[in-house]
XYZ file of C-alpha atoms in Angstrom:
752
model
C -44.312 -26.114 22.534
C -44.505 -25.642 26.340
C -40.708 -25.577 26.623
C -40.519 -22.914 23.928
C -43.148 -20.820 25.739
C -41.283 -21.139 29.043
C -38.054 -20.111 27.322
C -39.767 -17.034 25.882
C -41.139 -16.096 29.335
C -37.705 -16.391 30.925
C -36.105 -14.424 28.077
C -38.626 -11.594 28.530
C -38.000 -11.219 32.267
C -34.244 -11.272 31.632
C -34.554 -8.542 28.996
C -36.528 -6.385 31.435
C -34.048 -6.927 34.294
C -32.226 -3.579 33.765
C -35.563 -1.716 33.816
C -36.761 -3.376 37.018
C -33.430 -2.823 38.751
C -33.430 0.845 37.722
C -36.889 1.269 39.307
C -35.747 -0.445 42.523
C -32.632 1.701 42.847
C -34.527 4.908 42.064
C -37.159 4.198 44.701
C -34.457 3.200 47.186
C -32.566 6.437 46.549
C -35.761 8.460 47.090
C -36.387 6.791 50.452
C -32.742 7.163 51.403
C -32.939 10.919 50.861
C -36.332 11.277 52.593
C -35.383 9.336 55.729
C -31.827 10.612 56.129
C -32.867 13.347 58.596
C -34.891 11.092 60.885
C -33.239 7.642 60.722
C -29.751 6.483 61.637
C -27.723 6.950 58.430
C -25.715 3.764 59.050
C -28.886 1.659 59.103
C -30.194 3.338 55.949
C -26.891 2.929 54.124
C -26.567 -0.742 55.128
C -30.102 -1.418 53.839
C -29.452 0.371 50.536
C -26.064 -1.314 49.975
C -27.444 -4.840 50.558
C -30.432 -4.172 48.281
C -28.077 -2.675 45.669
C -25.822 -5.722 45.837
C -28.793 -7.998 45.152
C -29.750 -5.792 42.217
C -26.226 -5.929 40.821
C -26.105 -9.724 41.117
C -29.446 -9.991 39.317
C -28.369 -7.721 36.442
C -25.042 -9.531 36.112
C -26.702 -12.946 35.961
C -29.293 -11.721 33.459
C -26.520 -10.383 31.213
C -24.533 -13.625 31.398
C -27.595 -15.733 30.678
C -28.282 -13.713 27.527
C -24.708 -13.426 26.258
C -22.934 -16.612 27.405
C -24.453 -19.788 25.927
C -22.144 -22.044 27.948
C -23.141 -20.381 31.234
C -26.825 -20.543 30.269
C -26.595 -24.296 29.635
C -24.651 -24.830 32.883
C -26.903 -22.725 35.161
C -30.155 -22.070 33.281
C -32.768 -19.661 34.553
C -36.016 -21.283 35.736
C -39.366 -20.138 37.110
C -38.203 -21.123 40.579
C -34.903 -19.207 40.453
C -36.644 -16.133 39.016
C -39.360 -16.245 41.699
C -36.854 -16.670 44.546
C -34.682 -13.791 43.310
C -37.628 -11.429 42.861
C -39.144 -12.510 46.187
C -35.875 -11.841 48.036
C -35.667 -8.399 46.482
C -39.244 -7.575 47.469
C -38.599 -8.530 51.130
C -36.271 -5.546 51.479
C -39.246 -3.232 50.953
C -40.768 -4.547 54.212
C -37.869 -3.059 56.183
C -38.694 0.693 55.860
C -42.347 0.531 57.042
C -41.579 -1.953 59.853
C -38.427 -0.334 61.294
C -38.476 3.350 60.340
C -42.046 4.430 59.657
C -42.768 5.565 63.214
C -39.630 7.744 63.341
C -40.219 9.358 59.957
C -41.711 12.816 59.440
C -45.254 13.066 58.129
C -44.026 14.027 54.656
C -41.612 11.102 54.633
C -44.421 8.750 55.713
C -46.571 9.973 52.824
C -43.660 9.489 50.439
C -43.146 5.954 51.775
C -46.777 5.130 50.994
C -46.467 6.535 47.469
C -43.255 4.538 46.820
C -44.985 1.349 47.963
C -47.841 1.954 45.522
C -45.362 2.629 42.714
C -43.544 -0.629 43.458
C -46.816 -2.588 43.307
C -47.617 -1.143 39.879
C -44.051 -1.645 38.581
C -44.006 -5.259 39.659
C -47.303 -5.989 37.939
C -45.804 -4.718 34.673
C -42.152 -5.797 34.661
C -42.540 -9.329 36.051
C -45.695 -10.216 34.121
C -43.995 -12.802 31.848
C -43.331 -15.056 34.900
C -46.602 -15.059 36.935
C -45.183 -16.691 40.137
C -42.467 -14.016 40.340
C -44.967 -11.210 39.686
C -47.417 -12.532 42.315
C -44.652 -13.011 44.904
C -43.335 -9.480 44.369
C -46.755 -7.804 44.357
C -47.906 -9.711 47.457
C -44.890 -8.589 49.504
C -45.037 -4.960 48.353
C -48.792 -4.906 49.034
C -48.016 -6.130 52.556
C -45.658 -3.163 52.893
C -48.427 -0.770 51.857
C -50.897 -2.455 54.219
C -48.440 -2.116 57.133
C -48.225 1.632 56.442
C -52.031 1.923 56.435
C -52.351 0.023 59.738
C -49.629 2.108 61.393
C -51.502 5.225 60.355
C -54.663 3.565 61.798
C -56.336 4.490 58.509
C -58.881 1.706 57.924
C -60.241 3.123 54.633
C -56.683 3.173 53.288
C -56.171 -0.414 54.478
C -59.381 -1.546 52.822
C -58.501 0.310 49.646
C -55.069 -1.365 49.684
C -56.683 -4.807 49.902
C -59.112 -4.028 47.068
C -56.312 -2.562 44.956
C -54.132 -5.595 45.662
C -56.862 -8.028 44.592
C -57.404 -6.037 41.397
C -53.663 -6.076 40.627
C -53.445 -9.839 41.273
C -56.428 -10.497 38.963
C -54.831 -8.269 36.319
C -51.533 -10.134 36.647
C -53.230 -13.487 36.133
C -55.232 -12.239 33.148
C -52.256 -10.522 31.557
C -50.051 -13.560 32.114
C -52.593 -15.781 30.367
C -52.779 -13.323 27.488
C -48.954 -13.176 27.285
C -48.707 -16.966 27.203
C -51.422 -17.199 24.557
C -49.679 -14.644 22.337
C -46.338 -16.396 22.805
C -47.895 -19.731 21.830
C -49.455 -18.165 18.748
C -46.178 -16.490 17.759
C -44.208 -19.719 18.063
C -46.843 -21.646 16.129
C -46.864 -18.976 13.430
C -43.077 -19.127 13.152
C -43.172 -22.898 12.746
C -45.879 -22.604 10.098
C -43.844 -19.917 8.350
C -40.854 -22.245 8.110
C -43.025 -24.947 6.584
C -44.579 -22.479 4.143
C -41.139 -21.139 3.214
C -39.865 -24.603 2.394
C -42.986 -25.337 0.358
C -42.663 -22.043 -1.512
C -39.024 -22.777 -2.259
C -40.068 -26.174 -3.555
C -42.836 -24.667 -5.672
C -40.639 -21.833 -7.051
C -37.702 -24.022 -7.912
C -39.586 -26.247 -10.327
C -39.255 -30.019 -10.443
C -37.573 -31.678 -7.504
C -38.527 -32.754 -4.013
C -37.960 -32.748 -0.269
C -35.012 -34.189 1.648
C -34.103 -34.671 5.298
C -30.843 -35.488 7.087
C -30.097 -36.641 10.628
C -27.395 -35.189 12.885
C -24.774 -37.415 11.236
C -25.608 -35.977 7.779
C -27.245 -39.208 6.607
C -30.376 -39.241 4.477
C -33.428 -40.203 6.530
C -36.128 -39.010 4.084
C -36.212 -38.364 0.360
C -39.205 -37.756 -1.871
C -39.719 -40.295 -4.634
C -39.756 -37.581 -7.314
C -36.323 -36.379 -6.270
C -34.954 -39.910 -5.995
C -36.201 -40.813 -9.484
C -34.455 -37.758 -10.968
C -31.242 -38.875 -9.293
C -31.776 -42.275 -10.903
C -32.509 -44.443 -7.859
C -35.301 -45.366 -5.482
C -35.775 -43.439 -2.254
C -35.352 -46.558 -0.114
C -31.976 -47.363 -1.699
C -30.601 -43.957 -0.778
C -31.756 -43.835 2.863
C -28.800 -43.979 5.252
C -26.226 -42.704 2.730
C -23.950 -39.884 3.851
C -24.818 -36.724 1.930
C -21.187 -36.201 0.890
C -21.026 -39.726 -0.538
C -24.238 -39.079 -2.469
C -23.171 -35.738 -3.952
C -19.469 -36.428 -4.540
C -18.823 -40.200 -4.459
C -15.328 -39.929 -5.978
C -14.396 -36.853 -3.890
C -13.354 -34.912 -7.007
C -16.034 -32.261 -7.339
C -16.054 -30.585 -3.918
C -12.549 -29.246 -4.331
C -13.497 -27.682 -7.688
C -17.020 -26.422 -7.010
C -17.595 -23.320 -4.892
C -21.270 -24.331 -4.656
C -20.357 -27.670 -3.062
C -17.974 -25.903 -0.708
C -20.701 -23.426 0.327
C -23.179 -26.253 0.908
C -20.887 -28.289 3.148
C -19.794 -25.153 5.007
C -23.410 -24.357 5.898
C -24.030 -27.962 6.960
C -20.913 -27.914 9.137
C -21.737 -24.528 10.729
C -25.447 -25.241 11.202
C -26.654 -22.186 9.286
C -29.603 -22.108 6.847
C -28.959 -21.717 3.113
C -31.000 -20.991 0.012
C -30.661 -21.771 -3.693
C -27.083 -23.026 -3.632
C -26.326 -24.334 -7.119
C -24.340 -27.588 -7.195
C -23.393 -29.954 -10.022
C -25.047 -33.380 -9.941
C -22.237 -35.883 -10.436
C -24.533 -38.875 -10.809
C -26.664 -37.287 -13.538
C -24.559 -34.481 -15.080
C -27.317 -32.100 -14.067
C -27.357 -28.918 -11.958
C -29.388 -28.665 -8.749
C -30.544 -25.785 -6.571
C -30.548 -26.806 -2.910
C -32.171 -25.002 0.021
C -32.296 -26.134 3.634
C -32.472 -25.181 7.266
C -31.382 -26.987 10.448
C -33.751 -28.553 12.958
C -32.801 -28.067 16.591
C -33.669 -29.534 19.973
C -34.770 -27.497 22.994
C -31.133 -26.788 23.847
C -30.483 -25.252 20.435
C -28.331 -28.128 19.177
C -28.653 -29.140 15.519
C -30.324 -32.547 15.286
C -30.910 -32.663 11.547
C -31.729 -30.808 8.343
C -34.792 -30.346 6.147
C -34.931 -28.804 2.723
C -35.720 -28.971 -0.965
C -33.745 -29.646 -4.120
C -34.690 -29.042 -7.740
C -33.197 -29.615 -11.176
C -32.250 -26.240 -12.697
C -30.120 -27.440 -15.609
C -32.517 -26.241 -18.282
C -34.473 -23.460 -16.576
C -31.362 -21.482 -15.661
C -30.620 -20.989 -19.376
C -34.151 -20.790 -20.818
C -37.628 -20.010 -19.574
C -38.957 -17.065 -17.606
C -39.055 -18.312 -14.014
C -37.219 -16.912 -11.019
C -34.328 -19.373 -11.336
C -33.400 -18.029 -14.768
C -34.036 -14.402 -13.775
C -31.628 -14.743 -10.848
C -28.914 -15.749 -13.316
C -29.450 -13.154 -16.005
C -28.082 -9.643 -16.276
C -31.218 -7.447 -16.124
C -29.834 -4.930 -18.643
C -28.412 -7.086 -21.435
C -30.211 -10.381 -20.818
C -26.959 -12.373 -20.948
C -25.497 -14.404 -18.084
C -24.655 -12.543 -14.864
C -21.779 -13.257 -12.478
C -23.664 -16.098 -10.734
C -24.408 -17.998 -13.941
C -20.917 -17.342 -15.292
C -19.470 -18.948 -12.201
C -21.699 -21.997 -12.676
C -20.881 -22.241 -16.399
C -17.188 -21.957 -15.605
C -17.427 -24.772 -13.068
C -19.357 -26.824 -15.604
C -16.629 -26.275 -18.194
C -13.952 -27.306 -15.695
C -15.817 -30.474 -14.712
C -16.396 -31.394 -18.364
C -12.658 -31.188 -19.033
C -11.215 -32.712 -15.867
C -9.232 -35.171 -17.964
C -8.729 -32.928 -20.997
C -6.532 -29.841 -20.550
C -6.824 -28.941 -24.238
C -10.355 -27.578 -24.075
C -12.014 -24.689 -22.280
C -10.934 -21.141 -21.465
C -12.072 -17.955 -19.800
C -11.729 -14.577 -21.494
C -12.332 -11.388 -19.534
C -13.150 -8.312 -21.618
C -12.993 -4.690 -20.502
C -14.447 -1.967 -22.733
C -12.185 0.967 -23.570
C -13.506 4.550 -23.574
C -16.950 3.448 -22.377
C -16.858 5.875 -19.435
C -16.431 8.723 -21.904
C -19.639 7.655 -23.662
C -21.511 7.533 -20.354
C -20.223 10.936 -19.287
C -20.899 12.705 -22.594
C -23.990 10.915 -23.947
C -25.720 9.876 -20.721
C -26.461 6.522 -19.068
C -29.427 5.739 -21.314
C -27.183 5.715 -24.398
C -24.511 3.885 -22.425
C -26.990 1.142 -21.468
C -28.091 0.678 -25.076
C -24.450 0.490 -26.120
C -23.818 -2.289 -23.586
C -26.742 -4.260 -25.040
C -25.291 -3.903 -28.541
C -21.865 -5.006 -27.314
C -23.435 -8.103 -25.722
C -25.143 -9.007 -29.022
C -21.906 -8.697 -30.976
C -20.027 -10.813 -28.450
C -22.679 -13.548 -28.661
C -22.401 -13.541 -32.465
C -18.633 -14.004 -32.219
C -18.783 -16.807 -29.616
C -21.679 -18.727 -31.168
C -22.538 -22.159 -29.761
C -19.044 -22.908 -28.453
C -19.301 -20.698 -25.402
C -21.359 -18.360 -23.244
C -21.116 -14.594 -22.882
C -21.790 -12.879 -19.555
C -21.564 -9.476 -17.942
C -19.638 -9.190 -14.692
C -20.830 -5.635 -14.049
C -20.269 -2.126 -15.397
C -18.364 -2.421 -18.676
C -16.775 -5.784 -17.841
C -17.755 -8.890 -19.807
C -16.568 -12.484 -19.783
C -16.643 -15.419 -22.211
C -16.706 -19.029 -21.008
C -15.247 -20.942 -23.952
C -15.918 -24.686 -24.323
C -13.899 -25.233 -27.502
C -10.213 -25.865 -28.101
C -7.873 -23.727 -26.002
C -4.760 -23.848 -28.164
C -3.056 -20.483 -28.444
C -3.960 -19.951 -32.096
C -7.669 -20.517 -31.466
C -7.761 -18.209 -28.465
C -5.784 -15.518 -30.280
C -8.324 -15.633 -33.074
C -11.240 -15.468 -30.639
C -9.778 -12.529 -28.696
C -8.938 -10.740 -31.937
C -12.505 -11.114 -33.236
C -13.937 -9.797 -29.950
C -11.716 -6.714 -30.117
C -12.435 -6.244 -33.820
C -16.214 -6.401 -33.367
C -16.229 -3.863 -30.551
C -13.883 -1.553 -32.426
C -16.407 -1.181 -35.283
C -18.621 1.901 -34.926
C -21.968 1.624 -33.136
C -25.104 3.482 -34.203
C -27.073 4.221 -31.030
C -29.856 6.785 -30.785
C -28.723 8.609 -33.889
C -25.168 8.899 -32.562
C -22.084 7.182 -33.911
C -20.050 5.766 -31.027
C -16.532 4.365 -31.108
C -15.085 2.309 -28.291
C -12.620 -0.545 -27.973
C -11.901 -3.622 -25.883
C -9.024 -5.181 -23.966
C -8.966 -8.954 -23.309
C -7.314 -11.192 -20.730
C -7.127 -14.933 -21.509
C -6.814 -17.925 -19.153
C -6.844 -21.481 -20.511
C -8.780 -24.102 -18.552
C -6.715 -26.875 -17.019
C -3.355 -25.207 -17.716
C -4.009 -21.898 -15.944
C -6.320 -23.123 -13.198
C -8.476 -26.081 -12.233
C -10.894 -24.121 -10.076
C -13.393 -21.437 -10.948
C -11.735 -18.929 -8.604
C -8.258 -19.677 -9.979
C -9.339 -19.197 -13.584
C -11.126 -15.946 -12.722
C -7.984 -14.643 -11.038
C -5.759 -15.759 -13.921
C -7.957 -14.073 -16.547
C -8.153 -10.928 -14.416
C -4.355 -10.757 -14.116
C -4.022 -11.249 -17.869
C -6.521 -8.430 -18.453
C -4.528 -6.157 -16.147
C -1.369 -6.961 -18.093
C -3.120 -6.250 -21.395
C -4.232 -2.840 -20.110
C -0.694 -2.005 -19.052
C 0.587 -2.941 -22.488
C -1.848 -0.597 -24.169
C -5.589 -0.770 -24.603
C -7.125 -2.567 -27.550
C -4.875 -5.590 -27.013
C -5.065 -9.036 -25.448
C -2.735 -10.952 -23.156
C -2.398 -14.586 -22.088
C -1.973 -15.457 -18.440
C 1.520 -16.496 -17.384
C 2.793 -17.729 -14.052
C 4.973 -14.619 -13.793
C 1.806 -12.523 -13.496
C 0.657 -14.520 -10.474
C 4.102 -14.316 -8.880
C 4.178 -10.548 -9.413
C 0.651 -10.133 -8.040
C 1.462 -12.204 -4.965
C 4.654 -10.237 -4.444
C 2.673 -7.001 -4.758
C 0.154 -8.261 -2.189
C 2.901 -9.156 0.270
C 4.566 -5.829 -0.384
C 1.250 -4.073 0.312
C 1.089 -5.780 3.723
C 4.671 -4.685 4.393
C 3.812 -1.127 3.330
C 0.920 -1.002 5.804
C 3.168 -2.342 8.539
C 5.903 0.173 7.676
C 3.449 3.074 7.760
C 2.070 1.924 11.106
C 5.508 1.509 12.658
C 6.955 4.614 10.925
C 9.929 2.651 9.580
C 10.100 4.758 6.414
C 12.268 7.863 6.503
C 12.935 11.027 4.544
C 16.130 11.688 2.601
C 17.023 15.046 1.054
C 18.767 15.806 -2.235
C 20.485 19.156 -2.789
C 19.373 21.644 -5.413
C 22.132 24.193 -6.031
C 22.529 27.566 -7.699
C 24.007 26.966 -11.165
C 26.646 29.675 -10.761
C 27.710 29.520 -7.094
C 26.797 25.857 -6.432
C 25.407 26.927 -3.064
C 22.432 24.953 -1.778
C 19.191 26.824 -2.442
C 16.745 23.994 -1.818
C 16.542 20.350 -0.757
C 14.005 17.943 -2.184
C 12.469 15.607 0.405
C 12.248 12.020 -0.837
C 10.496 9.158 0.963
C 12.790 6.166 1.460
C 12.181 2.631 2.701
C 14.861 0.161 3.739
C 12.984 -3.131 4.053
C 14.387 -5.545 6.668
C 14.570 -8.451 4.155
C 14.102 -6.892 0.697
C 16.648 -4.138 1.226
C 16.163 -0.670 -0.236
C 12.907 -0.498 -2.219
C 12.446 2.037 -4.989
C 9.754 4.697 -4.435
C 8.530 3.903 -7.964
C 7.520 0.529 -6.552
C 5.984 1.360 -3.176
C 4.474 4.821 -3.791
C 1.874 3.429 -6.275
C 0.908 0.848 -3.644
C 0.449 3.590 -1.052
C -1.823 5.403 -3.523
C -3.782 2.244 -4.411
C -4.557 1.353 -0.787
C -5.682 4.915 -0.021
C -2.891 5.829 2.402
C -1.287 8.588 0.329
C -3.078 11.331 2.287
C -1.851 9.942 5.610
C 1.782 9.458 4.567
C 1.763 12.702 2.544
C 0.709 14.697 5.598
C 3.456 13.057 7.668
C 6.122 13.889 5.052
C 4.968 17.519 4.877
C 4.990 17.971 8.642
C 8.354 16.233 9.045
C 10.026 18.104 6.174
C 8.847 21.519 7.410
C 9.977 20.754 10.944
C 13.439 19.553 9.847
C 13.909 22.524 7.495
C 13.615 24.836 10.502
C 16.849 23.320 11.899
C 18.925 23.999 8.764
C 21.431 26.833 9.345
C 21.499 27.848 5.674
C 17.718 28.481 5.556
C 17.418 26.707 2.200
C 13.988 25.923 0.852
C 12.488 22.452 1.200
C 10.646 20.765 -1.680
C 7.905 18.168 -1.125
C 6.354 16.055 -3.892
C 2.549 16.080 -4.079
C 0.484 13.528 -6.022
C -2.720 14.119 -7.971
C -4.648 12.136 -5.335
C -3.536 14.582 -2.620
C -4.643 17.566 -4.700
C -8.234 16.327 -4.973
C -10.574 18.240 -2.655
C -9.541 20.781 -0.055
C -7.735 18.489 2.398
C -4.217 19.283 1.209
C -4.643 23.009 1.806
C -5.424 22.360 5.475
C -2.529 19.888 5.802
C -0.063 22.444 4.384
C -1.394 25.196 6.642
C -1.050 22.978 9.737
C 2.493 21.909 8.755
C 3.576 25.545 8.344
C 1.930 26.698 11.573
C 3.190 23.826 13.725
C 6.778 24.114 12.425
C 6.959 27.903 12.125
C 8.397 27.619 8.600
C 8.066 30.650 6.335
C 5.643 29.653 3.496
C 8.136 31.009 0.942
C 10.598 28.299 2.032
C 8.187 25.483 1.080
C 8.043 24.253 -2.517
C 5.298 21.828 -3.603
C 6.270 19.775 -6.642
C 3.576 18.366 -8.972
C 3.975 16.454 -12.221
C 2.388 17.316 -15.554
C 0.118 14.257 -15.375
C -2.236 16.088 -12.991
C -3.405 18.212 -15.929
C -4.718 15.328 -18.011
C -8.307 16.266 -18.887
C -7.838 19.976 -18.100
C -9.396 19.532 -14.646
C -10.586 22.933 -13.388
C -10.803 21.624 -9.816
C -7.101 20.771 -9.935
C -6.245 24.336 -10.955
C -8.435 25.678 -8.140
C -6.613 23.456 -5.662
C -3.235 24.734 -6.859
C -4.430 28.344 -6.615
C -5.560 27.856 -3.001
C -2.125 26.463 -2.161
C -0.366 29.369 -3.886
C -2.398 31.852 -1.826
C -0.904 30.304 1.313
C 2.430 31.750 0.139
C 4.086 28.477 -0.861
C 5.923 28.053 -4.165
C 4.534 25.720 -6.862
C 6.985 23.689 -8.922
C 6.219 21.781 -12.136
C 8.264 18.575 -12.052
C 9.471 16.470 -15.043
C 8.437 19.151 -17.510
C 8.209 17.953 -21.097
C 7.905 14.280 -20.210
C 4.703 13.702 -22.102
C 1.763 15.901 -21.111
C 3.126 19.389 -21.769
C 0.642 22.169 -22.381
C 1.734 25.796 -22.406
C -1.700 26.982 -21.290
C -1.611 25.706 -17.737
C 1.829 27.203 -17.012
C 0.370 30.681 -16.655
C -2.938 29.592 -15.155
C -1.289 27.621 -12.343
C 1.277 30.391 -11.601
C 4.277 28.103 -11.147
C 7.444 29.495 -9.569
C 9.760 26.927 -11.088
C 10.018 24.386 -13.895
C 12.108 21.236 -13.451
C 13.538 19.914 -16.712
C 13.370 16.127 -16.923
C 16.727 14.328 -16.761
C 16.146 12.581 -20.114
C 16.235 15.943 -21.867
C 19.277 17.010 -19.842
C 21.276 13.921 -20.782
C 20.140 14.042 -24.395
C 21.113 17.683 -24.752
C 24.520 16.959 -23.207
C 25.064 14.206 -25.789
C 24.344 16.705 -28.538
C 20.981 15.301 -29.616
C 19.461 18.115 -31.645
C 15.806 17.462 -30.715
C 16.548 17.261 -26.958
C 18.756 20.339 -27.128
C 16.039 22.266 -28.948
C 13.454 21.267 -26.329
C 15.704 22.431 -23.460
C 16.318 25.739 -25.227
C 12.573 26.170 -25.773
C 11.853 25.478 -22.094
C 14.463 28.008 -21.001
C 13.093 30.648 -23.371
C 9.590 30.006 -22.089
C 10.624 30.202 -18.429
C 12.565 33.426 -19.053
C 9.530 34.989 -20.689
C 7.301 33.982 -17.769
C 9.869 34.911 -15.129
C 10.048 31.343 -13.828
C 13.108 29.646 -12.321
C 14.436 26.432 -13.902
C 16.025 23.363 -12.344
C 17.817 20.762 -14.451
C 17.423 17.240 -13.017
C 19.836 14.339 -13.243
C 23.058 16.362 -13.516
C 26.013 13.964 -13.228
C 29.024 15.472 -15.090
C 30.957 18.725 -15.286
C 30.187 18.849 -19.021
C 26.469 18.958 -18.227
C 27.028 21.647 -15.597
C 28.974 23.903 -17.951
C 26.489 23.458 -20.797
C 23.354 24.002 -18.668
C 24.853 27.038 -16.912
C 25.815 28.579 -20.239
C 22.295 27.989 -21.537
C 20.817 29.901 -18.596
C 19.525 27.176 -16.266
C 19.230 28.756 -12.802
C 19.420 25.631 -10.587
C 20.968 22.175 -10.835
C 20.133 18.858 -9.168
C 21.748 15.462 -9.552
C 24.206 12.898 -8.242
C 27.128 15.194 -9.042
C 26.081 17.329 -6.069
C 25.113 14.415 -3.868
C 22.683 11.555 -3.566
C 19.579 11.716 -1.339
C 20.741 11.673 2.287
C 19.259 11.918 5.758
C 20.310 15.081 7.568
C 21.243 15.243 11.226
C 19.309 17.975 13.074
C 21.087 21.283 13.730
C 24.006 20.353 11.473
C 25.648 21.939 8.454
C 23.944 19.823 5.781
C 26.797 19.646 3.306
C 29.377 18.659 5.923
C 27.580 16.288 8.258
C 25.559 13.763 6.273
C 24.493 10.250 7.167
C 24.819 8.442 3.832
C 21.935 6.197 2.808
C 21.566 3.661 0.039
C 20.872 5.323 -3.285
C 17.571 4.608 -4.885
C-alpha cells in the first residue's frame, strides 16, 4: 500500500511540473523586466538563463518519466530526487534579494517582495503531494522574503513573514496528511472494487467458480465447484498449464475465436470479460472473465478470475447471459450466439464433413417497406420473418439475426447439395408468401448464400466469409435466388481486394491517365468533341478495363477525388487543342449526389479558362432510377453553369421520355448495341434508333451514335439523320500531346 501511495505522490508532482515551471518563468520574467533599468543586464540574463535551463531539464524529465516506461524503470523519480530538484530551483530566488535589492528602485523592491510572497503560496500548492519538496521550497523562498524585510529594516514585516511562514508550513503538513489519507482511501477503494467486480461477475454468470494462474500460466487455485464441473478434483488440476487444460489435443484453439481471444488477452496482459469458450473435456460452453495481478513495477505476476457454465442458460432462461446473446427485437440468436453455435457445429463435425452448414439470408425489398410503412411495421415484419424461418429450420438448426434485414441459419443436419437446396428453397418460399402486418399486406423476398461446413471452411470466420460471398453471388444473379459457395468466389474476392489496394496506390501516385476518343460530325467527319476516358496500365496486370476498376473506385469512396482530377485535367488539356473541340467527361450518380460536383465543375472551368459551352458532362440513364428529384436539381444547377448535359447509352434499359425534357439535355448518345443491330437490319433495333432520332429532332437535341466501326454503319446513320459519330472507325482512345494537332500527332495507347 505504501509503495502505491508513494507512486501516486510522485505522479501528482510530475503532472503539476508544467504548472510550477510556468509560475517560475513568469515570476522570473517579471523581475527581469523590473530590474533591467537598475541592474547589470548581463548578470540578470545569466541568472534567468540558468534558472530557465533548470526548469527545462525538470519539465523534460517529468515528461519522460510519464511517457517512457523504460526510462522510468531505469531512472525512477524518488522523494529525494524531487526534493533536491525543487530545492535547487528555490535557491535561485535567494539571488535577487541578496545581490540586487539595494540597487533596485523602490517600486522594484516592492515588486520583489510581492513576487517572493507569490512564490511561497505557489510552492505550498504545487508541491504539496511531496511534503519534503514543498517544505524545502517554502523554507528557501520564505528566507528570501525575510531578507527583503531585514534589508528594509522593517521589523513588523519580518515578524509577519515569520508568522506567515509558520502558518504555511503547518498548512503544508496538514494538507500533505490529508492528501496521503485520500490517496490511501482511493487505492483501497479501487482494490475493493476489483474484488467486488469479480464477485459480481461470478454471481451474474451462474454456476461456476474462481480460478487463479501464476506468471507461467499454471493453475495455482481453483474452486472445488468449478473443478467438479470440469470432472476432476481441484488438487489434481493445480500446476497444469491453462492451455493444456482447455485444449489438451491442441485442436480447438485454431478453430475457436473465443479461445484465440482468451489466449491473446493472457499473452498481452489485458483484462477480459465474458469470453465464451468451448469446454473440450465436458462438451460444455464456459464464460470466462479475468484480470491480471501486477507487482509494484507493473509487471504481470498472475491472473485471477471466474468461469461459469453457460451451455444451457445462453439458450434458455432470462438471465443476463442469455440476454447478451439474443436479438432484442426478434428474440432469436444475435451475432454473438450465432458465432458460438457455428463454432459448436464445426467442433461437432471435426471428423465428419457431411454435416453442418451456414446459410446467410438477405431480405429483398425490405427497405421499401421501412420507407413507405415506417419502422414500426418494419420491425413487426422482421419478427414474423424470424418465426417463419424457425418453423422451416425446426430442431435441426438455429436461426439468428445478424443485423438489419440480414439473417443466418446454422444447420446441424446433412449438408449434401440436395438437402441444402431444399432448405434454401423453403426459406425463400416462406418469405415470398404475403405477410399481414398491422392491417397491411406486405410482399418481400429473400436471397440466400450457402456454405457447407467442413468443405467450405473449418473455422467460424471462414464459413461466415464463404456464405457471405455466396450471398453476394446470389444477389448478382438476381434476387429471390440462392447460390452455393465455390472456390472461384474466394479467388475473385481476393483478386478484387488486391486490385483495390492497387487502385488506392495508383490514385495516390497518379499513375492513371486520360485518353480521348474523337466524336465527329456525321457529314464532314471533322472532330467536334473528344470524350475523356480514364485509363490504367497496371505494371503487372497490363491494361485494366474501366468496367473493372471504376466500380472499385466508387465502392471505396474515391470517385469524388478521382472525378475532380479528371475534370480539372480534361478542361486544362482542352485549352491546348487548336481545333477548339468540346471535351466530354463522364459523371457517375455518386458524383451527382449533393452540391459538391457543381463546385468542382466551377473550379475546373475557372482554373483552366475553358468556355463552359465547350464542356459536356455525360450521365447514364441509371441515375434516374426512382425518379430522384434531387438528381434533377443537381443536373439543373450544372446546366446553369453553361455546360452541356449529355445522356449516355440511351435506350439501354431505363429509358423514360419524361426526364428528357426535365433535365434539358443537349445531346443523346445512342448505345452501340442499337447501332450494330440496326446496321445488321434487325427490325426492332432499327425501329428504336428511328424513334430516338425522331424524338431528338422534336426536342432539338443532338445525337451521337456510339460504336461506329464500318463505312456501312456511317452511311446508314448519316442517312437516318444522326448528327455525330463515335467509334473505332475514327480512332481508338488516345493520349494527346499538348499543343499538337490531335488527329495528326497521337501517342497510341492500348485499347480497352
